[in-house]
Tab-separated table of C-alpha atoms in Angstrom:
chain	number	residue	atom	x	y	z
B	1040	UNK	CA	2.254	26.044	-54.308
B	1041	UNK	CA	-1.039	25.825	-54.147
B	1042	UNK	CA	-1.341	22.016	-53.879
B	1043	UNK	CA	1.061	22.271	-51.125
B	1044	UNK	CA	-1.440	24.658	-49.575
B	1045	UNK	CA	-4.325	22.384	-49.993
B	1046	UNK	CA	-2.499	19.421	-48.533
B	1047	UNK	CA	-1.433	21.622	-45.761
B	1048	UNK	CA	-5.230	22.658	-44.980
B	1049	UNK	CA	-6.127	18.726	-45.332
B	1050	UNK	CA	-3.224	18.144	-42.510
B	1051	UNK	CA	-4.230	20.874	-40.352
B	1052	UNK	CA	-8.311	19.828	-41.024
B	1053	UNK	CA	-7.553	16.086	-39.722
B	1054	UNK	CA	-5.322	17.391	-36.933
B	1055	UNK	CA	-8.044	19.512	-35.281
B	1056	UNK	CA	-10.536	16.795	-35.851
B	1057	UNK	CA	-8.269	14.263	-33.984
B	1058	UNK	CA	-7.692	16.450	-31.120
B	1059	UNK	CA	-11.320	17.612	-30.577
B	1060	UNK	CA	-12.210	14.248	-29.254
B	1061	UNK	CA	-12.755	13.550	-26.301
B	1062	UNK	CA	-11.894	10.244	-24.621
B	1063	UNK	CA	-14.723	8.170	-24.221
B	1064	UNK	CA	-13.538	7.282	-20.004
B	1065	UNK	CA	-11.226	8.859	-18.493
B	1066	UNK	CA	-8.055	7.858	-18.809
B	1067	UNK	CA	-6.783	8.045	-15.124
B	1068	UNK	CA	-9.045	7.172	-11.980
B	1069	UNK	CA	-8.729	9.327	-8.601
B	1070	UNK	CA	-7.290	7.023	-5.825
B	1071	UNK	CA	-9.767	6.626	-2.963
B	1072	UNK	CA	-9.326	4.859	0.416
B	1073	UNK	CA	-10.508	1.262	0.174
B	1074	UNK	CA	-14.468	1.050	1.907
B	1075	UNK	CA	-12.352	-0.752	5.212
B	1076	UNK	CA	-10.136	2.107	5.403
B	1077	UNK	CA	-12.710	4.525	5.200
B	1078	UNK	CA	-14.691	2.868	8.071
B	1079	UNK	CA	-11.945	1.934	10.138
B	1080	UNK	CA	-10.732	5.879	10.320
B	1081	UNK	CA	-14.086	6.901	11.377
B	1082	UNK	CA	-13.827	4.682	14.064
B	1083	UNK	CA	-10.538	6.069	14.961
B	1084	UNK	CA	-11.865	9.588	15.262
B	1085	UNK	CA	-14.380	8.636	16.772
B	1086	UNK	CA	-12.642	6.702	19.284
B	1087	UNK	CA	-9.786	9.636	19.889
B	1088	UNK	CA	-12.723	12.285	20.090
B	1089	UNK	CA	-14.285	9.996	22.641
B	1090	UNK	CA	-10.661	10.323	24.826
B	1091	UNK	CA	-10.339	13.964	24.183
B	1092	UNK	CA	-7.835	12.589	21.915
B	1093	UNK	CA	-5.936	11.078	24.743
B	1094	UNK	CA	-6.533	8.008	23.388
B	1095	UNK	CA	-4.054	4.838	24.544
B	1096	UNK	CA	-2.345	2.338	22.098
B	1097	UNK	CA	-4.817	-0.318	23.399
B	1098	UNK	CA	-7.654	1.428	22.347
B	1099	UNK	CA	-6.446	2.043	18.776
B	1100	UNK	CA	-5.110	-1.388	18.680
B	1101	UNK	CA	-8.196	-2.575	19.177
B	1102	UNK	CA	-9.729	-0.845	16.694
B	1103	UNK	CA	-7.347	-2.124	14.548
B	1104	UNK	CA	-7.587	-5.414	15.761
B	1105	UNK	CA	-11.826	-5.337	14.704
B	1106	UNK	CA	-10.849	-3.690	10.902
B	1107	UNK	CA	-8.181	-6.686	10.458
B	1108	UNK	CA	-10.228	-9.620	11.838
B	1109	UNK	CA	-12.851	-8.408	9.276
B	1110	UNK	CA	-10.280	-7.859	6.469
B	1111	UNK	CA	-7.334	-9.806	6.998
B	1112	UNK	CA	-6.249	-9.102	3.628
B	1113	UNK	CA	-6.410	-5.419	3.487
B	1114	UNK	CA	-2.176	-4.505	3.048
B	1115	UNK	CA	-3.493	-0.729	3.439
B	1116	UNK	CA	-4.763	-1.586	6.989
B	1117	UNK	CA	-1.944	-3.489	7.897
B	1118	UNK	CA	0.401	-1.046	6.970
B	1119	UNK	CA	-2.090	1.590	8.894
B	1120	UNK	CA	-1.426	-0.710	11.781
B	1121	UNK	CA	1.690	-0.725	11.134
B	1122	UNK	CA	1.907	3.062	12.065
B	1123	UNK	CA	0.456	2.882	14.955
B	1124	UNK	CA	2.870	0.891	16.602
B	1125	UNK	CA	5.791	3.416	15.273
B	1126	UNK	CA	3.558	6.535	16.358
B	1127	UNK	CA	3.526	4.585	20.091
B	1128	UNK	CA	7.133	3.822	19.800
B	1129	UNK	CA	6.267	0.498	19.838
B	1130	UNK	CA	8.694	-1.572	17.602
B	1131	UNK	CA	9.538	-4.374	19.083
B	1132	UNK	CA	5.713	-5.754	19.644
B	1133	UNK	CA	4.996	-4.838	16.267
B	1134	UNK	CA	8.000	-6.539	14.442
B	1135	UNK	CA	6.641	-9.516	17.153
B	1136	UNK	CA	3.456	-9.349	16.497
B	1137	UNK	CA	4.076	-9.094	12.263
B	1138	UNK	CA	6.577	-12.301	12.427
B	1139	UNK	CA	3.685	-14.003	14.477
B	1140	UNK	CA	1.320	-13.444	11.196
B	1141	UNK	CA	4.179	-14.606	8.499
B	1142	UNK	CA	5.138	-17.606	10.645
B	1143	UNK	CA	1.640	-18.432	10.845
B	1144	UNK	CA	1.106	-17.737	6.939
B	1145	UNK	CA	4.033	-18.800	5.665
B	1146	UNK	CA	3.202	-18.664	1.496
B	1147	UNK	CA	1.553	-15.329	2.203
B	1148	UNK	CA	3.021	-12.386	0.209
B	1149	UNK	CA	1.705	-9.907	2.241
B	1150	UNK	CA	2.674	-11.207	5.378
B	1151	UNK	CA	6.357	-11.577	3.804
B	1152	UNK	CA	6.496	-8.078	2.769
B	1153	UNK	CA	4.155	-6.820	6.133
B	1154	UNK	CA	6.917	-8.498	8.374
B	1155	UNK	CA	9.760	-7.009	5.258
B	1156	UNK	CA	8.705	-3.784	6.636
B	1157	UNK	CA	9.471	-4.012	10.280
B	1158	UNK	CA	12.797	-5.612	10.003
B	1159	UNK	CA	16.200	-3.304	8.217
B	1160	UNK	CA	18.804	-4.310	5.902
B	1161	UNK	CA	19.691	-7.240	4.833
B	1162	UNK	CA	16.822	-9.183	6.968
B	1163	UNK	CA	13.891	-7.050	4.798
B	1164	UNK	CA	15.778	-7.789	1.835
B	1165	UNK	CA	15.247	-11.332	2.091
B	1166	UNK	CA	11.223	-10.634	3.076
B	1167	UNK	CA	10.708	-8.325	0.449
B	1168	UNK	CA	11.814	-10.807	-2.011
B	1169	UNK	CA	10.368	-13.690	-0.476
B	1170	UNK	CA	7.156	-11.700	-0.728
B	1171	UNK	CA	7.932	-11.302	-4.365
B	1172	UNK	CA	8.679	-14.816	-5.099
B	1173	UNK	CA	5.435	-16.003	-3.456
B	1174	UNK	CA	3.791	-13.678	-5.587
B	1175	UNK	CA	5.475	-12.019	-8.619
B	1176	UNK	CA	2.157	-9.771	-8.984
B	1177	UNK	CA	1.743	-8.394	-5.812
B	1178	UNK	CA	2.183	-4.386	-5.952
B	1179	UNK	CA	3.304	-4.173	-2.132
B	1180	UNK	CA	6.235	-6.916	-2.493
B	1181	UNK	CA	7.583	-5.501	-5.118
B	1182	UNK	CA	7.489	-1.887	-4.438
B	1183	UNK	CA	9.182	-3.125	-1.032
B	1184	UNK	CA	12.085	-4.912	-2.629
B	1185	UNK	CA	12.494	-1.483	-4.789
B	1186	UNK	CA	12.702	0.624	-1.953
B	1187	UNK	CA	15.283	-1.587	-0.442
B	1188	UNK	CA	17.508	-1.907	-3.302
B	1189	UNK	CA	17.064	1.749	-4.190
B	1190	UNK	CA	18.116	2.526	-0.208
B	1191	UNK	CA	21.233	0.250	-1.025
B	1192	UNK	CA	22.175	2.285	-4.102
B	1193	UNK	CA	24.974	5.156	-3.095
């Protein structure tokens, strides 16, 4: 009994010790908006609080349009963009205006997947996983084709 108490202590000993560690970095980062996002946003405001926040489409777009030229790569500011034409109800310039880009960049994965998102069915399907095929790594491409086969799923 009382080796099965001092094994018990010995257990209970390295236990505590394990657990009073503390990681040496963390394990999990906070998600921030990207520096582009952050600045383009600003701009945003500052453009709405300059229209009493009567701002027009043209005026955002063309805020946009400055972000995008700057960081053509930046999915988060394309999708952002993307917004903006659904928040103007204006869907048919944007799904022109995104098959533009992917016609004009045809082995880009994010201009597959950017174009995936303004089309439905069966047509964003075959972006989505285009976008993935380009690039197998490419967060965007595949969380589109996951969406889309998860939508398809009764």
């Amino acid at each position: 009994m009382r080796k099965l108490m001092l094994l018990a202590g010995v257990v209970l000993a390295l236990l505590i010790a394990a657990c009073s560690q503390a990681p040496k970095e963390p394990t999990a980062k906070v998600y921030s908006d990207p520096p582009e996002m952050k600045a383009c946003n600003d701009s945003l405001e500052a453009y709405a609080g300059s229209m009493g926040g009567q701002g027009a489409f043209e005026g955002y777009q063309a805020v946009y349009e400055h972000f995008l030229k700057a960081n053509p790569n930046s999915t988060m500011l394309h999708r952002e963009n993307q917004s903006l034409f659904d928040g103007f109800d204006q869907s048919d310039a944007k799904v022109a205006y995104y098959k533009e880009l992917q016609e004009k960049n045809p082995n880009s994965a994010m201009y597959a997947y950017l174009y995936g998102r303004c089309l439905t069915g069966d047509e964003s399907e075959k972006m989505f996983r285009k976008a993935v095929e380009l690039d197998p790594k490419y967060y965007w491409g595949n969380f589109g084709m996951a969406s889309r086969l998860m939508s398809k799923t009764p």
